[in-house]
Amino acid sequence: MWPGAMLKEVLCSLFKKPATHNYPFVKIAKPEAFRGKLNFFSDKCIGCKICMRDCPSNAIIIHKIADKQFEAEIRLDKCVYCAQCVESCPKKALEATHDFELASLSQDSLRVIIK
Amino acid sequence: MAKVTIPIGPQHPSLKEPESFSVTIDGEKIISMTMKLGYNHRGIEKACEERTYLQDMYLIERICGICSHTHSTCFIQAVEEIAGLEIPRRAAYIRSLVGELERIHSHLLWLGVAGHEIGFDTLLMYSWRDREIVMDLLAMLTGNRVNYAINTIGGIRRDINADNIRDILKAVDTLEERTKYYIQIATQEVTLIQRLSGVGTLSFEDAKRLGAVGPTARASNLPRDTRKDDPYAAYGELNFKVVTDTHNDVYGRTLVRVGELMESYAIIRQILTNLPDGPIAVKAPRKIAPGEATSRYEAPRGEDLHYVKSNGSDKPERVKVRAPTLANLQSVSKMLENGYLADFPIVIAAIDPCFSCTDRMIVGVHHPDGELAGAMDWKALRTYSIDWYKKNRGVNFKIKA
C-alpha cells in the first residue's frame, strides 16, 4: 500500500471550477422557506401582541399610535430569525422576507420602526 | 525522568473551544489527564425557567450549532410527554428525516475536523465541500442552514412536498457516492490508517464501565444506540442496523462514523418512501399540566438527555440538559493514558466534543464542618432510582447484595 489515495481526486480538481461562490459579487438564490428580516403590515394588525408574547428574544414591540393603529418596532440585533411571530400572528400581519444582509456599524440602524 | 504536569488550554490552538486540561506526562507519554469545565457556561437552564415552553424551544435549539435539532427535539419530546400530546405520524417521520440529515452533516464535519487534526487537510477540504450538499438540503427543508426551527410543540412547523422529496433523493445519491469514496480512502490511505490505529484505545469493558455513548461506545463494539434501545420519532418503524467496530481506537471511530453515514442514507430513503399523509401538528396548550419527564435522543455524538419538570404554568420549573460530550469525557481520560502527547488533539477530537453543550453548573452545598452535602453519592442515587421506579412505574428491581 502506498500513501496518496486521494491524489487522483486532487489532480482532477485542478481542472474544475471552484466549489465556492464569489459572494458579494455573485449572489446565490436563497431557499423559499428562508427566514430573514421581518416585514410588518400595519393595516392588518389588531394589536393583540401575541407576537410580543411568543418572541423568544423580545425583538418585537407593538406600539399603539392611534385608535386601531399600530406600529412595530423590530430590533434586528435581538432577533434570532425563528419567525415564530409570523406563525403566531392570527391576522398574518407579519412576514419573513429574504433580506439577510443586515450588518451595520451603528446600533440605531438596527432598530427598525415599521408603520 | 520526573513527571511534569502541563496545562493545556483554556485557549489553545488545537482546541476549538475554551477548555482547560491538566496533563501529567513522563517524557512524551501521558500518565493522566484531568479537565476543568466551565468556560462556556451560559446559564441556559436557568434562562429556560424564565421563558415559556415555546420560547424555550428556540433557546434550547441554540445550545449547540451542530446538533440543534437534537436538543430541540429532545426537549419537545419531554414537554409532549408531560402534556400527553401524541404527534401525527407524518411529523414524527419528518423529525427523523431532519435528524438524519443533521447526523450526515455532523459526521461529514467530524471527518474533516479529524483530517485537519492529523494534518490531512485534503480530507477536510473535500468532506466539507460535500457537506454543503446536505446543508443546502437542510436550508431548503427548514429555511436555515443551522438552527432549523422545524419543531413546534405538538409536531413540526413546515411540511415537505413532492419536489423536496425528489431533491433529497437526488442529493442523497450524490452523497452516498461520495461516502463510498471516503470509505475507500479510510480503508486504503496508509497515512490515515497508520496515524489513527492504536491511538486513543478504549476497551469494551472500559467503554461499558465509563458509560461511553454514541460512536465512541460503538467503536468499542458496544452496540449502544438510543434509536434502537428506546425508539423515538419514527425510528421504531424503520429498519436499520447499529454500526459497530472492534478496532477500539480512533480509526474504529472513523469507520463507525462513515458506516453510519451509509445507514443514514438508507434510513432517509425509507422515510421518504413510507412518508405517511396527514396533518403535521396537533394543537398544543400554552400551559402544560404538572408533571416531569425525561427524554432521550441519539445525537450524532451520542445519547442526549433532557429532563423537564412542569408546575402547571406556561413556564417550566426545571430544565436539565446532559449533552453527549459529558458522558464521553470520562472515557477521554482513559483513552489518553499511556498515549503520546502528540496524539492529544486527535483523541479529544475523536469523541467529537462540544464543550459549550456540556457546560452546566452543579451547586455543591457545604456544611459548616466542610463536608459536601446536597450531592448524592452513587449508592444513594441507586437506591433513590430503584424506589422511584417502584413507586411511579411499578417496576420492582432486585438489588444484588
Short mmCIF file of C-alpha atoms in Angstrom, two decimals:
data_model
loop_
_atom_site.label_atom_id
_atom_site.label_comp_id
_atom_site.label_asym_id
_atom_site.label_seq_id
_atom_site.Cartn_x
_atom_site.Cartn_y
_atom_site.Cartn_z
CA MET A 1 0.00 0.00 0.00
CA TRP A 2 1.19 3.47 -0.86
CA PRO A 3 0.15 6.83 0.51
CA GLY A 4 -1.69 9.26 -1.73
CA ALA A 5 -5.03 7.51 -2.27
CA MET A 6 -6.64 10.92 -2.82
CA LEU A 7 -4.04 12.10 -5.31
CA LYS A 8 -6.18 11.39 -8.37
CA GLU A 9 -9.08 13.42 -6.96
CA VAL A 10 -6.74 16.28 -6.05
CA LEU A 11 -5.21 16.42 -9.54
CA CYS A 12 -8.64 16.28 -11.19
CA SER A 13 -9.71 19.25 -9.05
CA LEU A 14 -7.03 21.40 -10.66
CA PHE A 15 -9.15 21.49 -13.79
CA LYS A 16 -12.51 22.03 -12.10
CA LYS A 17 -14.31 25.26 -11.33
CA PRO A 18 -14.03 26.35 -7.66
CA ALA A 19 -16.74 24.97 -5.38
CA THR A 20 -17.10 28.33 -3.65
CA HIS A 21 -19.18 31.31 -4.78
CA ASN A 22 -17.72 34.76 -5.35
CA TYR A 23 -20.18 36.02 -2.72
CA PRO A 24 -20.64 39.78 -2.57
CA PHE A 25 -20.44 39.97 -6.38
CA VAL A 26 -22.39 36.80 -7.19
CA LYS A 27 -25.49 36.18 -5.08
CA ILE A 28 -26.89 32.71 -4.74
CA ALA A 29 -30.62 32.03 -4.60
CA LYS A 30 -32.00 31.61 -1.13
CA PRO A 31 -34.38 28.76 -0.32
CA GLU A 32 -38.09 29.55 -0.50
CA ALA A 33 -38.50 28.90 3.23
CA PHE A 34 -35.67 31.27 4.23
CA ARG A 35 -36.35 33.39 7.32
CA GLY A 36 -34.84 36.86 7.06
CA LYS A 37 -35.71 40.38 8.18
CA LEU A 38 -39.31 40.82 9.30
CA ASN A 39 -41.88 42.86 7.45
CA PHE A 40 -44.98 44.31 9.10
CA PHE A 41 -48.35 45.24 7.60
CA SER A 42 -49.91 47.81 9.90
CA ASP A 43 -53.30 47.67 8.16
CA LYS A 44 -53.72 44.03 9.20
CA CYS A 45 -52.51 44.37 12.81
CA ILE A 46 -55.18 44.26 15.51
CA GLY A 47 -52.80 44.91 18.40
CA CYS A 48 -53.25 41.54 20.14
CA LYS A 49 -49.50 41.44 20.89
CA ILE A 50 -49.27 37.64 20.63
CA CYS A 51 -46.06 38.16 18.61
CA MET A 52 -44.54 40.02 21.58
CA ARG A 53 -45.55 37.24 23.96
CA ASP A 54 -44.13 34.44 21.80
CA CYS A 55 -40.90 36.13 20.73
CA PRO A 56 -38.02 34.24 22.39
CA SER A 57 -35.73 37.29 22.38
CA ASN A 58 -38.08 40.25 22.91
CA ALA A 59 -37.15 41.56 19.49
CA ILE A 60 -40.58 42.88 18.52
CA ILE A 61 -42.63 45.57 20.25
CA ILE A 62 -46.05 46.70 19.02
CA HIS A 63 -46.83 50.34 19.84
CA LYS A 64 -50.28 51.85 19.68
CA ILE A 65 -50.04 55.16 17.81
CA ALA A 66 -53.74 56.00 17.41
CA ASP A 67 -57.08 54.29 17.76
CA LYS A 68 -56.79 50.90 15.99
CA GLN A 69 -53.44 51.92 14.53
CA PHE A 70 -50.26 50.14 15.45
CA GLU A 71 -46.59 50.30 14.56
CA ALA A 72 -43.97 47.60 15.03
CA GLU A 73 -40.56 48.22 16.50
CA ILE A 74 -38.23 45.44 15.36
CA ARG A 75 -34.80 45.03 16.93
CA LEU A 76 -32.69 43.37 14.24
CA ASP A 77 -29.82 42.84 16.71
CA LYS A 78 -32.02 40.92 19.16
CA CYS A 79 -33.99 38.93 16.59
CA VAL A 80 -33.00 35.26 16.23
CA TYR A 81 -34.88 34.91 12.92
CA CYS A 82 -37.02 31.98 14.01
CA ALA A 83 -40.16 33.56 12.53
CA GLN A 84 -42.31 32.28 15.40
CA CYS A 85 -44.12 35.66 15.40
CA VAL A 86 -45.08 35.13 11.75
CA GLU A 87 -46.64 31.82 12.73
CA SER A 88 -48.30 33.14 15.88
CA CYS A 89 -49.90 36.19 14.24
CA PRO A 90 -53.65 35.47 13.83
CA LYS A 91 -54.05 38.13 11.10
CA LYS A 92 -50.90 37.45 9.06
CA ALA A 93 -49.63 40.97 9.70
CA LEU A 94 -46.00 39.81 9.80
CA GLU A 95 -43.89 38.14 7.17
CA ALA A 96 -40.29 36.94 6.95
CA THR A 97 -38.53 38.40 3.93
CA HIS A 98 -35.42 37.06 2.20
CA ASP A 99 -33.36 40.06 3.28
CA PHE A 100 -30.38 38.92 5.37
CA GLU A 101 -27.59 41.45 4.74
CA LEU A 102 -28.32 43.45 7.87
CA ALA A 103 -24.88 44.07 9.35
CA SER A 104 -24.36 47.64 10.49
CA LEU A 105 -21.82 49.69 12.41
CA SER A 106 -24.40 51.61 14.44
CA GLN A 107 -26.97 50.15 16.76
CA ASP A 108 -29.55 52.77 15.85
CA SER A 109 -29.92 51.47 12.34
CA LEU A 110 -30.74 48.03 13.78
CA ARG A 111 -33.86 49.43 15.44
CA VAL A 112 -36.44 49.44 12.68
CA ILE A 113 -39.86 51.01 13.08
CA ILE A 114 -42.45 49.97 10.52
CA LYS A 115 -45.68 51.96 10.39
CA MET B 1 12.57 11.21 34.17
CA ALA B 2 10.50 13.31 36.56
CA LYS B 3 6.79 13.65 35.96
CA VAL B 4 5.69 17.02 34.67
CA THR B 5 2.19 18.46 34.74
CA ILE B 6 1.43 20.83 31.92
CA PRO B 7 -1.70 22.91 31.42
CA ILE B 8 -3.36 22.82 28.02
CA GLY B 9 -5.97 25.50 27.44
CA PRO B 10 -8.28 27.31 28.12
CA GLN B 11 -7.04 28.97 24.93
CA HIS B 12 -5.16 26.53 22.77
CA PRO B 13 -4.70 26.30 19.02
CA SER B 14 -5.65 22.63 18.80
CA LEU B 15 -8.92 23.04 20.68
CA LYS B 16 -11.90 24.67 19.08
CA GLU B 17 -13.46 25.81 22.33
CA PRO B 18 -12.04 27.14 25.61
CA GLU B 19 -11.40 24.17 27.87
CA SER B 20 -8.69 23.53 30.41
CA PHE B 21 -6.78 20.25 30.60
CA SER B 22 -4.08 19.37 33.04
CA VAL B 23 -1.87 16.65 31.60
CA THR B 24 0.73 14.79 33.62
CA ILE B 25 3.47 13.50 31.36
CA ASP B 26 6.53 11.35 31.73
CA GLY B 27 8.70 12.33 28.79
CA GLU B 28 6.38 12.07 25.79
CA LYS B 29 3.94 9.69 27.48
CA ILE B 30 0.74 10.83 29.13
CA ILE B 31 0.31 9.42 32.64
CA SER B 32 -3.03 11.00 33.48
CA MET B 33 -5.30 13.82 32.47
CA THR B 34 -7.81 15.89 34.40
CA MET B 35 -10.03 18.55 32.95
CA LYS B 36 -11.79 21.65 34.09
CA LEU B 37 -15.09 22.59 32.53
CA GLY B 38 -16.93 25.84 32.91
CA TYR B 39 -15.50 28.32 30.44
CA ASN B 40 -18.61 28.21 28.26
CA HIS B 41 -21.29 28.34 30.92
CA ARG B 42 -24.20 30.38 29.56
CA GLY B 43 -26.92 29.79 32.14
CA ILE B 44 -29.33 28.32 29.60
CA GLU B 45 -31.11 26.05 32.10
CA LYS B 46 -31.90 28.98 34.37
CA ALA B 47 -32.94 31.13 31.41
CA CYS B 48 -35.38 28.38 30.40
CA GLU B 49 -37.23 28.79 33.69
CA GLU B 50 -37.89 32.44 32.84
CA ARG B 51 -39.43 31.75 29.42
CA THR B 52 -42.47 29.95 28.07
CA TYR B 53 -42.21 26.46 26.58
CA LEU B 54 -42.44 27.86 23.05
CA GLN B 55 -39.67 30.40 23.69
CA ASP B 56 -37.55 27.73 25.39
CA MET B 57 -37.61 25.65 22.25
CA TYR B 58 -35.67 28.30 20.35
CA LEU B 59 -33.32 28.85 23.26
CA ILE B 60 -32.65 25.12 23.71
CA GLU B 61 -32.04 24.84 19.98
CA ARG B 62 -29.13 27.25 20.42
CA ILE B 63 -27.31 25.04 22.94
CA CYS B 64 -25.41 23.63 20.00
CA GLY B 65 -24.97 24.86 16.46
CA ILE B 66 -24.21 21.41 15.07
CA CYS B 67 -26.88 19.30 16.77
CA SER B 68 -29.57 21.96 17.20
CA HIS B 69 -32.36 19.65 16.02
CA THR B 70 -31.20 17.11 18.59
CA HIS B 71 -31.64 19.43 21.53
CA SER B 72 -34.93 20.94 20.41
CA THR B 73 -36.44 17.52 19.64
CA CYS B 74 -35.22 16.08 22.93
CA PHE B 75 -36.77 18.97 24.87
CA ILE B 76 -40.01 18.90 22.88
CA GLN B 77 -40.37 15.15 23.41
CA ALA B 78 -40.21 15.66 27.16
CA VAL B 79 -42.76 18.51 27.02
CA GLU B 80 -45.08 16.45 24.82
CA GLU B 81 -44.84 13.53 27.21
CA ILE B 82 -45.87 15.73 30.15
CA ALA B 83 -48.71 17.32 28.17
CA GLY B 84 -49.84 13.91 26.89
CA LEU B 85 -49.66 15.03 23.26
CA GLU B 86 -49.37 12.46 20.53
CA ILE B 87 -47.72 13.94 17.46
CA PRO B 88 -49.01 12.95 13.98
CA ARG B 89 -47.06 10.18 12.25
CA ARG B 90 -46.06 12.50 9.41
CA ALA B 91 -44.50 14.89 11.91
CA ALA B 92 -42.59 12.02 13.54
CA TYR B 93 -41.24 10.94 10.16
CA ILE B 94 -40.13 14.45 9.22
CA ARG B 95 -38.46 14.88 12.62
CA SER B 96 -36.50 11.71 11.93
CA LEU B 97 -35.69 12.94 8.42
CA VAL B 98 -34.20 16.21 9.68
CA GLY B 99 -32.44 14.28 12.46
CA GLU B 100 -30.74 12.01 9.95
CA LEU B 101 -29.77 14.90 7.67
CA GLU B 102 -28.26 16.53 10.73
CA ARG B 103 -26.32 13.35 11.52
CA ILE B 104 -24.94 13.33 7.97
CA HIS B 105 -23.76 16.92 8.21
CA SER B 106 -22.28 16.36 11.67
CA HIS B 107 -20.38 13.22 10.66
CA LEU B 108 -19.03 14.83 7.47
CA LEU B 109 -17.94 17.80 9.57
CA TRP B 110 -16.23 15.48 12.03
CA LEU B 111 -14.44 13.66 9.22
CA GLY B 112 -12.99 16.97 8.06
CA VAL B 113 -12.00 18.03 11.58
CA ALA B 114 -10.33 14.68 12.22
CA GLY B 115 -8.43 15.05 8.94
CA HIS B 116 -7.33 18.51 9.97
CA GLU B 117 -6.13 17.35 13.41
CA ILE B 118 -3.84 14.73 11.85
CA GLY B 119 -2.54 17.12 9.19
CA PHE B 120 -4.59 15.60 6.38
CA ASP B 121 -6.18 18.86 5.25
CA THR B 122 -7.07 17.49 1.81
CA LEU B 123 -9.71 15.36 3.51
CA LEU B 124 -11.00 18.44 5.35
CA MET B 125 -11.45 20.38 2.12
CA TYR B 126 -13.26 17.60 0.27
CA SER B 127 -15.51 16.40 3.07
CA TRP B 128 -16.57 19.95 3.90
CA ARG B 129 -17.27 20.65 0.24
CA ASP B 130 -19.57 17.61 0.15
CA ARG B 131 -21.15 18.68 3.41
CA GLU B 132 -22.52 21.73 1.57
CA ILE B 133 -24.90 19.42 -0.29
CA VAL B 134 -26.61 18.37 2.92
CA MET B 135 -26.51 21.92 4.31
CA ASP B 136 -28.38 23.11 1.22
CA LEU B 137 -30.94 20.34 1.75
CA LEU B 138 -31.50 21.45 5.33
CA ALA B 139 -31.86 25.06 4.19
CA MET B 140 -34.39 24.01 1.59
CA LEU B 141 -36.42 21.94 4.06
CA THR B 142 -36.36 24.19 7.07
CA GLY B 143 -35.31 27.66 5.91
CA ASN B 144 -31.91 27.88 7.57
CA ARG B 145 -28.61 26.05 7.42
CA VAL B 146 -28.31 25.87 11.21
CA ASN B 147 -30.91 26.30 13.97
CA TYR B 148 -33.57 24.81 11.74
CA ALA B 149 -36.58 25.69 13.92
CA ILE B 150 -38.59 22.88 12.33
CA ASN B 151 -40.09 21.68 15.62
CA THR B 152 -43.03 23.05 17.46
CA ILE B 153 -44.86 21.68 20.46
CA GLY B 154 -47.17 19.01 19.04
CA GLY B 155 -45.46 18.46 15.71
CA ILE B 156 -43.43 20.33 13.13
CA ARG B 157 -43.73 23.74 11.50
CA ARG B 158 -43.12 23.07 7.81
CA ASP B 159 -44.38 20.32 5.56
CA ILE B 160 -42.40 18.82 2.70
CA ASN B 161 -43.71 18.37 -0.84
CA ALA B 162 -43.01 16.08 -3.78
CA ASP B 163 -40.37 18.45 -5.19
CA ASN B 164 -38.46 18.38 -1.90
CA ILE B 165 -38.57 14.58 -1.84
CA ARG B 166 -37.17 14.43 -5.37
CA ASP B 167 -34.36 16.86 -4.48
CA ILE B 168 -33.48 14.98 -1.29
CA LEU B 169 -33.31 11.62 -3.06
CA LYS B 170 -31.08 13.09 -5.76
CA ALA B 171 -28.73 14.70 -3.23
CA VAL B 172 -28.63 11.52 -1.13
CA ASP B 173 -27.49 9.57 -4.21
CA THR B 174 -24.60 12.03 -4.71
CA LEU B 175 -23.70 11.91 -1.02
CA GLU B 176 -23.77 8.12 -0.99
CA GLU B 177 -21.36 8.02 -3.90
CA ARG B 178 -19.03 10.43 -2.09
CA THR B 179 -19.28 8.47 1.16
CA LYS B 180 -18.33 5.27 -0.67
CA TYR B 181 -15.26 7.17 -1.85
CA TYR B 182 -14.44 8.18 1.75
CA ILE B 183 -14.85 4.59 2.92
CA GLN B 184 -12.42 3.61 0.19
CA ILE B 185 -10.00 6.33 1.38
CA ALA B 186 -10.38 5.27 5.01
CA THR B 187 -9.56 1.66 4.19
CA GLN B 188 -6.79 2.32 1.63
CA GLU B 189 -4.97 5.51 2.61
CA VAL B 190 -2.00 4.21 4.52
CA THR B 191 -1.15 7.55 6.22
CA LEU B 192 -4.65 7.72 7.69
CA ILE B 193 -4.64 4.09 8.90
CA GLN B 194 -1.19 4.27 10.46
CA ARG B 195 -1.83 7.64 12.10
CA LEU B 196 -5.12 6.56 13.70
CA SER B 197 -4.58 2.89 14.52
CA GLY B 198 -3.81 2.17 18.15
CA VAL B 199 -4.37 5.80 19.12
CA GLY B 200 -6.79 6.54 21.96
CA THR B 201 -7.62 2.93 22.75
CA LEU B 202 -10.76 2.28 24.78
CA SER B 203 -11.55 -1.36 25.51
CA PHE B 204 -15.07 -2.79 25.50
CA GLU B 205 -15.02 -3.16 29.30
CA ASP B 206 -13.85 0.43 29.82
CA ALA B 207 -16.43 1.81 27.40
CA LYS B 208 -19.13 -0.03 29.35
CA ARG B 209 -17.79 0.91 32.76
CA LEU B 210 -17.23 4.59 31.96
CA GLY B 211 -20.60 4.96 30.26
CA ALA B 212 -19.38 5.93 26.80
CA VAL B 213 -22.12 6.86 24.34
CA GLY B 214 -22.53 7.26 20.61
CA PRO B 215 -19.81 6.44 18.06
CA THR B 216 -17.24 6.37 20.89
CA ALA B 217 -19.03 3.41 22.50
CA ARG B 218 -19.89 1.75 19.19
CA ALA B 219 -16.26 1.81 18.07
CA SER B 220 -15.50 -0.27 21.18
CA ASN B 221 -18.05 -2.84 19.96
CA LEU B 222 -20.69 -1.68 22.42
CA PRO B 223 -23.97 -1.55 20.46
CA ARG B 224 -25.47 1.36 22.36
CA ASP B 225 -27.85 3.42 20.24
CA THR B 226 -30.92 5.22 21.59
CA ARG B 227 -32.65 4.91 18.21
CA LYS B 228 -32.72 1.12 18.79
CA ASP B 229 -32.76 0.95 22.60
CA ASP B 230 -35.55 3.44 23.19
CA PRO B 231 -37.09 4.31 19.79
CA TYR B 232 -38.47 7.83 19.44
CA ALA B 233 -40.00 9.74 16.50
CA ALA B 234 -40.30 7.25 13.61
CA TYR B 235 -37.31 5.02 14.42
CA GLY B 236 -39.49 2.23 15.81
CA GLU B 237 -40.93 1.68 12.31
CA LEU B 238 -37.65 1.95 10.42
CA ASN B 239 -35.23 -0.78 9.58
CA PHE B 240 -31.56 -0.03 10.19
CA LYS B 241 -28.60 -1.57 11.89
CA VAL B 242 -26.32 -0.24 14.61
CA VAL B 243 -22.82 0.16 13.16
CA THR B 244 -20.15 -1.16 15.50
CA ASP B 245 -16.46 -1.79 15.14
CA THR B 246 -13.84 -3.79 17.01
CA HIS B 247 -10.81 -1.58 16.46
CA ASN B 248 -11.42 0.25 19.81
CA ASP B 249 -9.30 3.20 18.64
CA VAL B 250 -9.66 6.45 16.71
CA TYR B 251 -9.52 4.51 13.44
CA GLY B 252 -12.51 2.45 14.60
CA ARG B 253 -14.39 5.66 15.42
CA THR B 254 -13.73 6.89 11.89
CA LEU B 255 -15.06 3.66 10.40
CA VAL B 256 -18.15 3.77 12.63
CA ARG B 257 -18.95 7.31 11.53
CA VAL B 258 -18.56 6.69 7.81
CA GLY B 259 -20.54 3.46 8.24
CA GLU B 260 -23.29 5.40 9.99
CA LEU B 261 -23.44 7.79 7.05
CA MET B 262 -24.39 4.86 4.80
CA GLU B 263 -27.06 3.77 7.31
CA SER B 264 -28.43 7.32 7.40
CA TYR B 265 -28.90 7.32 3.61
CA ALA B 266 -30.81 4.06 3.87
CA ILE B 267 -32.97 5.50 6.68
CA ILE B 268 -33.74 8.64 4.64
CA ARG B 269 -34.84 6.56 1.64
CA GLN B 270 -37.12 4.50 3.90
CA ILE B 271 -38.60 7.65 5.45
CA LEU B 272 -39.31 9.20 2.06
CA THR B 273 -40.91 6.07 0.58
CA ASN B 274 -43.05 5.38 3.65
CA LEU B 275 -43.90 9.02 4.46
CA PRO B 276 -47.48 8.90 5.79
CA ASP B 277 -50.06 11.51 4.79
CA GLY B 278 -51.94 13.64 7.25
CA PRO B 279 -51.53 16.69 9.42
CA ILE B 280 -48.11 17.83 10.61
CA ALA B 281 -49.03 19.18 14.03
CA VAL B 282 -51.63 18.94 16.75
CA LYS B 283 -52.70 21.95 18.76
CA ALA B 284 -50.71 22.31 21.94
CA PRO B 285 -51.84 24.09 25.09
CA ARG B 286 -49.83 27.08 26.30
CA LYS B 287 -49.94 25.84 29.88
CA ILE B 288 -48.53 22.38 30.43
CA ALA B 289 -50.06 20.18 33.12
CA PRO B 290 -47.88 19.49 36.19
CA GLY B 291 -45.50 16.59 35.79
CA GLU B 292 -41.99 15.61 34.90
CA ALA B 293 -40.40 13.72 32.06
CA THR B 294 -37.01 12.57 30.85
CA SER B 295 -36.35 12.30 27.18
CA ARG B 296 -33.54 10.57 25.30
CA TYR B 297 -32.34 11.22 21.78
CA GLU B 298 -29.46 9.78 19.78
CA ALA B 299 -27.47 12.84 18.76
CA PRO B 300 -24.72 12.44 16.15
CA ARG B 301 -22.30 12.45 19.10
CA GLY B 302 -24.22 10.06 21.33
CA GLU B 303 -27.12 9.98 23.71
CA ASP B 304 -28.59 13.33 24.62
CA LEU B 305 -30.78 13.56 27.71
CA HIS B 306 -33.25 16.24 28.77
CA TYR B 307 -35.28 16.45 31.94
CA VAL B 308 -38.23 18.82 32.17
CA LYS B 309 -40.38 19.48 35.21
CA SER B 310 -43.64 21.36 34.85
CA ASN B 311 -45.63 23.05 37.59
CA GLY B 312 -48.78 23.69 35.58
CA SER B 313 -47.89 27.17 34.35
CA ASP B 314 -46.69 28.17 30.89
CA LYS B 315 -43.07 28.10 32.05
CA PRO B 316 -41.10 25.02 33.09
CA GLU B 317 -39.99 24.74 36.69
CA ARG B 318 -36.75 22.96 35.84
CA VAL B 319 -34.93 22.02 32.66
CA LYS B 320 -31.85 19.83 32.80
CA VAL B 321 -29.66 19.04 29.83
CA ARG B 322 -27.00 16.36 29.68
CA ALA B 323 -25.14 16.59 26.41
CA PRO B 324 -23.38 13.52 24.95
CA THR B 325 -19.91 15.04 25.40
CA LEU B 326 -20.29 14.99 29.19
CA ALA B 327 -20.94 11.25 29.09
CA ASN B 328 -17.83 10.72 26.99
CA LEU B 329 -15.39 12.87 28.96
CA GLN B 330 -14.56 10.10 31.44
CA SER B 331 -13.59 7.88 28.55
CA VAL B 332 -11.24 10.54 27.18
CA SER B 333 -9.11 10.42 30.32
CA LYS B 334 -8.85 6.66 29.93
CA MET B 335 -8.07 6.88 26.21
CA LEU B 336 -5.22 9.31 26.78
CA GLU B 337 -3.49 7.15 29.41
CA ASN B 338 -0.22 5.71 28.09
CA GLY B 339 -0.67 7.62 24.86
CA TYR B 340 1.63 10.24 23.41
CA LEU B 341 1.20 13.95 23.93
CA ALA B 342 1.19 14.48 20.17
CA ASP B 343 -1.98 12.34 19.96
CA PHE B 344 -3.79 14.60 22.41
CA PRO B 345 -5.68 16.75 19.84
CA ILE B 346 -6.94 13.83 17.75
CA VAL B 347 -8.01 11.76 20.78
CA ILE B 348 -10.03 14.71 22.10
CA ALA B 349 -11.42 15.38 18.63
CA ALA B 350 -12.33 11.70 18.18
CA ILE B 351 -15.25 11.92 20.62
CA ASP B 352 -16.47 14.91 18.58
CA PRO B 353 -16.54 17.12 21.67
CA CYS B 354 -18.85 20.06 22.08
CA PHE B 355 -17.90 21.83 25.27
CA SER B 356 -20.46 24.59 25.12
CA CYS B 357 -23.17 21.88 25.01
CA THR B 358 -21.59 20.30 28.04
CA ASP B 359 -21.14 23.21 30.39
CA ARG B 360 -23.74 23.03 33.12
CA MET B 361 -23.49 24.00 36.74
CA ILE B 362 -23.81 21.91 39.87
CA VAL B 363 -24.08 23.73 43.15
CA GLY B 364 -22.46 21.83 45.99
CA VAL B 365 -23.72 22.86 49.41
CA HIS B 366 -21.06 22.83 52.09
CA HIS B 367 -21.77 22.06 55.74
CA PRO B 368 -20.08 24.33 58.29
CA ASP B 369 -17.63 21.50 59.01
CA GLY B 370 -16.59 21.46 55.36
CA GLU B 371 -18.34 18.26 54.31
CA LEU B 372 -20.04 18.40 50.91
CA ALA B 373 -23.78 17.90 51.06
CA GLY B 374 -26.51 18.34 48.50
CA ALA B 375 -24.92 15.93 46.05
CA MET B 376 -25.89 12.26 46.15
CA ASP B 377 -23.29 9.54 46.07
CA TRP B 378 -23.59 6.53 43.78
CA LYS B 379 -25.22 4.27 46.39
CA ALA B 380 -27.82 6.82 47.46
CA LEU B 381 -28.62 7.65 43.83
CA ARG B 382 -29.12 3.98 43.02
CA THR B 383 -31.43 3.42 45.98
CA TYR B 384 -33.39 6.54 45.06
CA SER B 385 -33.85 5.43 41.45
CA ILE B 386 -34.98 1.95 42.47
CA ASP B 387 -37.52 3.44 44.90
CA TRP B 388 -38.68 5.91 42.22
CA TYR B 389 -39.37 3.15 39.72
CA LYS B 390 -41.18 1.07 42.35
CA LYS B 391 -43.41 4.00 43.30
CA ASN B 392 -44.04 5.60 39.90
CA ARG B 393 -43.77 2.84 37.32
CA GLY B 394 -44.49 -0.27 39.39
CA VAL B 395 -41.17 -1.86 38.41
CA ASN B 396 -39.50 -3.84 41.16
CA PHE B 397 -35.76 -4.07 40.70
CA LYS B 398 -33.87 -6.61 42.72
CA ILE B 399 -30.74 -5.26 44.35
CA LYS B 400 -27.83 -7.63 44.26
CA ALA B 401 -26.18 -7.90 47.64
#
